[in-house]
mmCIF file of C-alpha atoms in Angstrom:
data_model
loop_
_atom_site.group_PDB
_atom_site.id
_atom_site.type_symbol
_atom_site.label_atom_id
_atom_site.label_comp_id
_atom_site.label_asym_id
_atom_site.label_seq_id
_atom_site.Cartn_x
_atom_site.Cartn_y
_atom_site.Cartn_z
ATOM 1 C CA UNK B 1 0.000 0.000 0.000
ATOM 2 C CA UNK B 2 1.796 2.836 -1.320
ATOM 3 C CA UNK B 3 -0.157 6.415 0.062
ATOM 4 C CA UNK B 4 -2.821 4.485 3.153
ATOM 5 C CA UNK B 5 -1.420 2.879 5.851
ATOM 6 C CA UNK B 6 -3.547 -0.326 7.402
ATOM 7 C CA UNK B 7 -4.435 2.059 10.234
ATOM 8 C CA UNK B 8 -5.835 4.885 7.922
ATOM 9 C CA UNK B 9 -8.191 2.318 6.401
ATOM 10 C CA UNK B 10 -9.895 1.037 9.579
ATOM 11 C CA UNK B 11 -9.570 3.979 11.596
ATOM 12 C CA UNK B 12 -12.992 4.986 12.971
ATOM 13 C CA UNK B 13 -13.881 8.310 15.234
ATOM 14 C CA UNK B 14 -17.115 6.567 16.299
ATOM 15 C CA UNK B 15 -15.265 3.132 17.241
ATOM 16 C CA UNK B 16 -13.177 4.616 19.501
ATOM 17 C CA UNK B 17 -16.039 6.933 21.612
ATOM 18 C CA UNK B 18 -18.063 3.438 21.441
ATOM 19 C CA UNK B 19 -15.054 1.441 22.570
ATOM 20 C CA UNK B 20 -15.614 -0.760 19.228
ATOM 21 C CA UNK B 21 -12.748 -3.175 18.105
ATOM 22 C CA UNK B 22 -12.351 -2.380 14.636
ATOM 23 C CA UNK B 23 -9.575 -4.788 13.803
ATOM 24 C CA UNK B 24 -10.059 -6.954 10.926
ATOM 25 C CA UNK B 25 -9.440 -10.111 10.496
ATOM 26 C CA UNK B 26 -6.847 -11.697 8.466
ATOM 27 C CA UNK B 27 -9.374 -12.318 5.392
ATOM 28 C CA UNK B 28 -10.613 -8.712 5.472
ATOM 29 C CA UNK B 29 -6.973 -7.612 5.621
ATOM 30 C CA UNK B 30 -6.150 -9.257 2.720
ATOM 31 C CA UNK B 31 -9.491 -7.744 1.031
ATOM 32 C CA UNK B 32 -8.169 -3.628 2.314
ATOM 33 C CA UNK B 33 -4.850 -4.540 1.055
ATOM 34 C CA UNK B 34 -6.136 -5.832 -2.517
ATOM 35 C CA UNK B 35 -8.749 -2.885 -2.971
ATOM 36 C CA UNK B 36 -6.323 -0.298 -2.151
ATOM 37 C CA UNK B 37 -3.362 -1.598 -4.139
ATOM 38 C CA UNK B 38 -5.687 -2.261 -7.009
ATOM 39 C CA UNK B 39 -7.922 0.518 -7.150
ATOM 40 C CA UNK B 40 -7.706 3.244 -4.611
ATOM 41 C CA UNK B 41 -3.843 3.987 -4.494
ATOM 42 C CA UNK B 42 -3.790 4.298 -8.635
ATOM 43 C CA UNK B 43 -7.074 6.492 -8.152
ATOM 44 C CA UNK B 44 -4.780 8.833 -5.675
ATOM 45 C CA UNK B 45 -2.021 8.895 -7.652
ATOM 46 C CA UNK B 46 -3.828 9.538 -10.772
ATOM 47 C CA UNK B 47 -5.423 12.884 -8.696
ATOM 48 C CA UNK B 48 -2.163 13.831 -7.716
ATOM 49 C CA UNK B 49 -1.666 14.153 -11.479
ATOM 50 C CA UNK B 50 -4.827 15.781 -12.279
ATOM 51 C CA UNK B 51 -4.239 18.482 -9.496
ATOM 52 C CA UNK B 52 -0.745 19.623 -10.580
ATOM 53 C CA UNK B 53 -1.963 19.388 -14.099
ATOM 54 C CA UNK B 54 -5.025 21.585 -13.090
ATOM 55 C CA UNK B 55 -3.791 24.016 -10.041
ATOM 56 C CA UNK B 56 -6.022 22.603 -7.659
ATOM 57 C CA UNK B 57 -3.597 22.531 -4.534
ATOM 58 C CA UNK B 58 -3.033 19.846 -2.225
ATOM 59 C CA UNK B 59 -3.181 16.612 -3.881
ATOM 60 C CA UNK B 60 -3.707 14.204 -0.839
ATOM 61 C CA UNK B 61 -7.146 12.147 0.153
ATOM 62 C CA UNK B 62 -8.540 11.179 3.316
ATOM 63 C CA UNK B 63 -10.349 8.335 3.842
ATOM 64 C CA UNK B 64 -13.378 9.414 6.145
ATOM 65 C CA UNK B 65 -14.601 5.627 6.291
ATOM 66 C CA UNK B 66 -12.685 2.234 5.575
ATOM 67 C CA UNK B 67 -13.346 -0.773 6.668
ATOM 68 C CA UNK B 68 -16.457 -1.392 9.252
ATOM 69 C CA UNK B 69 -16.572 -4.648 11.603
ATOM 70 C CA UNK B 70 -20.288 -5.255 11.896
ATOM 71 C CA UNK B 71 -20.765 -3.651 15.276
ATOM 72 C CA UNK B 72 -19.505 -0.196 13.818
ATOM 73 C CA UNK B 73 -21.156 -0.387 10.519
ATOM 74 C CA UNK B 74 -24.744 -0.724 12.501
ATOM 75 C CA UNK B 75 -23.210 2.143 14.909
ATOM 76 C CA UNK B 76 -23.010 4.613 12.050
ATOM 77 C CA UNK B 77 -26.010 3.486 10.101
ATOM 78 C CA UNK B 78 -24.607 1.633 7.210
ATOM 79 C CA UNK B 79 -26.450 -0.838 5.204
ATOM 80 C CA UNK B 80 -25.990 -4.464 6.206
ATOM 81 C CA UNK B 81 -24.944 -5.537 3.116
ATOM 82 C CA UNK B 82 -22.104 -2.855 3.028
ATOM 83 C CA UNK B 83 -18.953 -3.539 1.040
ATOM 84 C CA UNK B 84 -17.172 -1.572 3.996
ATOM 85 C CA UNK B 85 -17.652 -5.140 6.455
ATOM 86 C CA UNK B 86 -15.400 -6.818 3.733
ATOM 87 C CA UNK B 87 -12.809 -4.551 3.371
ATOM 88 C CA UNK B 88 -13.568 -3.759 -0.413
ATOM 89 C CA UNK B 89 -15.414 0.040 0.158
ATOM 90 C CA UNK B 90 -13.814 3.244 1.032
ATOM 91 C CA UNK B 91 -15.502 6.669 1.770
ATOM 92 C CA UNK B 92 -12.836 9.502 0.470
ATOM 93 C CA UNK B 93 -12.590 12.962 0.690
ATOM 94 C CA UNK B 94 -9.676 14.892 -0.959
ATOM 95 C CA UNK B 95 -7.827 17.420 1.049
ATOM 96 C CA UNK B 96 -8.085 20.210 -1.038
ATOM 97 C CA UNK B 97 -11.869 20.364 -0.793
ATOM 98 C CA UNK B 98 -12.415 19.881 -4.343
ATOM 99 C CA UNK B 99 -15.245 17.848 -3.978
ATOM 100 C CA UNK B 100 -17.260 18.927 -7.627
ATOM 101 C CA UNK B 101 -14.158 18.237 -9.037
ATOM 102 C CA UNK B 102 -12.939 15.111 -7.560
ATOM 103 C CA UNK B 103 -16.630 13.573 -7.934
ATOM 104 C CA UNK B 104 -16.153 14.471 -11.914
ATOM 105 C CA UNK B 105 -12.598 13.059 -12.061
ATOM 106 C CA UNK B 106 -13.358 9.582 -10.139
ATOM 107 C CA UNK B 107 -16.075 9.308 -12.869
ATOM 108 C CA UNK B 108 -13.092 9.736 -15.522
ATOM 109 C CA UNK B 109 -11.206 7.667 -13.586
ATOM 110 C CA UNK B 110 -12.745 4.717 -13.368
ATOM 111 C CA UNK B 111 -14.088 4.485 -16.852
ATOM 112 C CA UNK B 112 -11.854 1.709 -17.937
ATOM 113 C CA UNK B 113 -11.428 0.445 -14.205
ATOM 114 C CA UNK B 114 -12.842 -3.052 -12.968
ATOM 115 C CA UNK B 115 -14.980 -1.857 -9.535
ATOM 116 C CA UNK B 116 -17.891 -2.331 -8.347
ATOM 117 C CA UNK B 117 -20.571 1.158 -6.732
ATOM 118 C CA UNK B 118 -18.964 4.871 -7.249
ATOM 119 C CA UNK B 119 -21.323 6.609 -4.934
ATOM 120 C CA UNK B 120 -21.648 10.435 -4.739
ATOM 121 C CA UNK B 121 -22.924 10.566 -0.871
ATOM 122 C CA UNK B 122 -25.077 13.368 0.808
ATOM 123 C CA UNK B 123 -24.707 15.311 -2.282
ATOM 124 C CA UNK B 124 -26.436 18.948 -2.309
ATOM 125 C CA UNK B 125 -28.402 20.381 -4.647
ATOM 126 C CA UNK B 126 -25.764 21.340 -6.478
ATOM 127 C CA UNK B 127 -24.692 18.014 -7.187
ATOM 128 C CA UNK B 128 -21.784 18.440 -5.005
ATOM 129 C CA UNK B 129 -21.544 15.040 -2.395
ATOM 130 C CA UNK B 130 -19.955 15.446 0.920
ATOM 131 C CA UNK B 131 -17.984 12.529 0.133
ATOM 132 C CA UNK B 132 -17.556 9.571 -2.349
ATOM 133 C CA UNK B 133 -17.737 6.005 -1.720
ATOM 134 C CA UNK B 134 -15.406 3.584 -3.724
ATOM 135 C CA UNK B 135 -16.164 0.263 -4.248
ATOM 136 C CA UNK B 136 -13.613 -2.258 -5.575
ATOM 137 C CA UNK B 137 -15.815 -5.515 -5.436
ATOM 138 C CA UNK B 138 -19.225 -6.346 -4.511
ATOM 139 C CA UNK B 139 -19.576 -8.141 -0.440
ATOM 140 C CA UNK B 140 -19.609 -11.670 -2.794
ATOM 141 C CA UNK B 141 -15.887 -10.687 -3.311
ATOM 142 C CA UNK B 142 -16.483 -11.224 -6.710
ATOM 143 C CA UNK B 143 -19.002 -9.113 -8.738
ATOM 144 C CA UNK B 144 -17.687 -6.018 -9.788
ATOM 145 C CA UNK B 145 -21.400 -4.477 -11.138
ATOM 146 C CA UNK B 146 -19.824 -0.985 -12.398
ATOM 147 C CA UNK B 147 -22.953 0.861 -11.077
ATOM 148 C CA UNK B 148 -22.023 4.619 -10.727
ATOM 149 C CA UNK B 149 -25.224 6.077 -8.194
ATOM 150 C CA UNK B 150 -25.669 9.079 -6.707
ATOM 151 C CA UNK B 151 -27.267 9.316 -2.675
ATOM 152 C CA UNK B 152 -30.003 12.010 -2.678
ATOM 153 C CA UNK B 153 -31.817 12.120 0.894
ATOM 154 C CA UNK B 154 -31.382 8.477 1.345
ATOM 155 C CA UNK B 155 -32.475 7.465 -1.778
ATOM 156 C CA UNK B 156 -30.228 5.987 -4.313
ATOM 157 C CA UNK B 157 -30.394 7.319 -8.000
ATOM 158 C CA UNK B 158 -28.041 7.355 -10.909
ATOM 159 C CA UNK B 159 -25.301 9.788 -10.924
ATOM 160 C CA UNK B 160 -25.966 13.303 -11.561
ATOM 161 C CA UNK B 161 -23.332 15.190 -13.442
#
């Protein structure tokens, strides 16, 4: 894992007020490790290009929400069926604040990518999310459905632009 550390990936705010163990086991270490080497450290190093290219500042993202053991993913109110109890779904924010932008260029991104949900979540009515959630493989471990959604009030439609 070239720009997350194991720790950045399971680190939860909410785990640790809760006094939740968020440690994963050895099969959904393995599953982190995979989905970020595969997908999510070529996505951030493919936005550190795009930022330079475009003058958009910092370069780095932060992921607000890696993996989930069951016990936080039902503290935070995430589905049951979440890819983030399987290590394969990361919520990511980049540190410049571009969010419009980095929603557009994960789009780009994974065009030619194998993954599986790009979710733009809590978006306004701009179209602007608060965050987006990147899914490298379905829970099954190995679907990979492509599905690019957008969250609108709790209600999942396809992307807006």
């Amino acid at each position: 894992m070239r720009y997350f550390t194991l720790q950045e990936c399971i680190h939860s705010d909410t785990a640790k007020a809760r006094g939740i163990d968020n440690t994963p086991g050895s099969e959904h270490e393995a599953h982190i490790v995979e989905s970020i080497e595969t997908l999510i450290d070529p996505l951030r190093e493919a936005w550190e290009a795009y930022c330079r290219q475009h003058d958009l500042g910092k370069v780095g993202i932060r992921i607000s929400s890696g993996y989930r053991r069951p016990e936080l993913n039902a503290a935070v109110g995430g589905s049951s069926t979440s890819a983030h109890c399987h290590g394969y779904a990361f919520d990511l924010v980049p540190t410049n604040g571009k969010m419009r932008e980095f929603k557009r260029f994960c789009r780009t991104f994974l065009a030619d990518k194998a993954f599986d949900q790009l979710i733009s979540e809590g978006e306004d009515e701009n179209g602007i999310p608060s965050w987006m959630h990147v899914g490298y493989k379905h829970p099954d471990g190995v679907r990979q459905r492509r599905q690019y959604l957008s969250m609108i009030g709790g209600k999942y439609y396809p992307m807006t632009n």
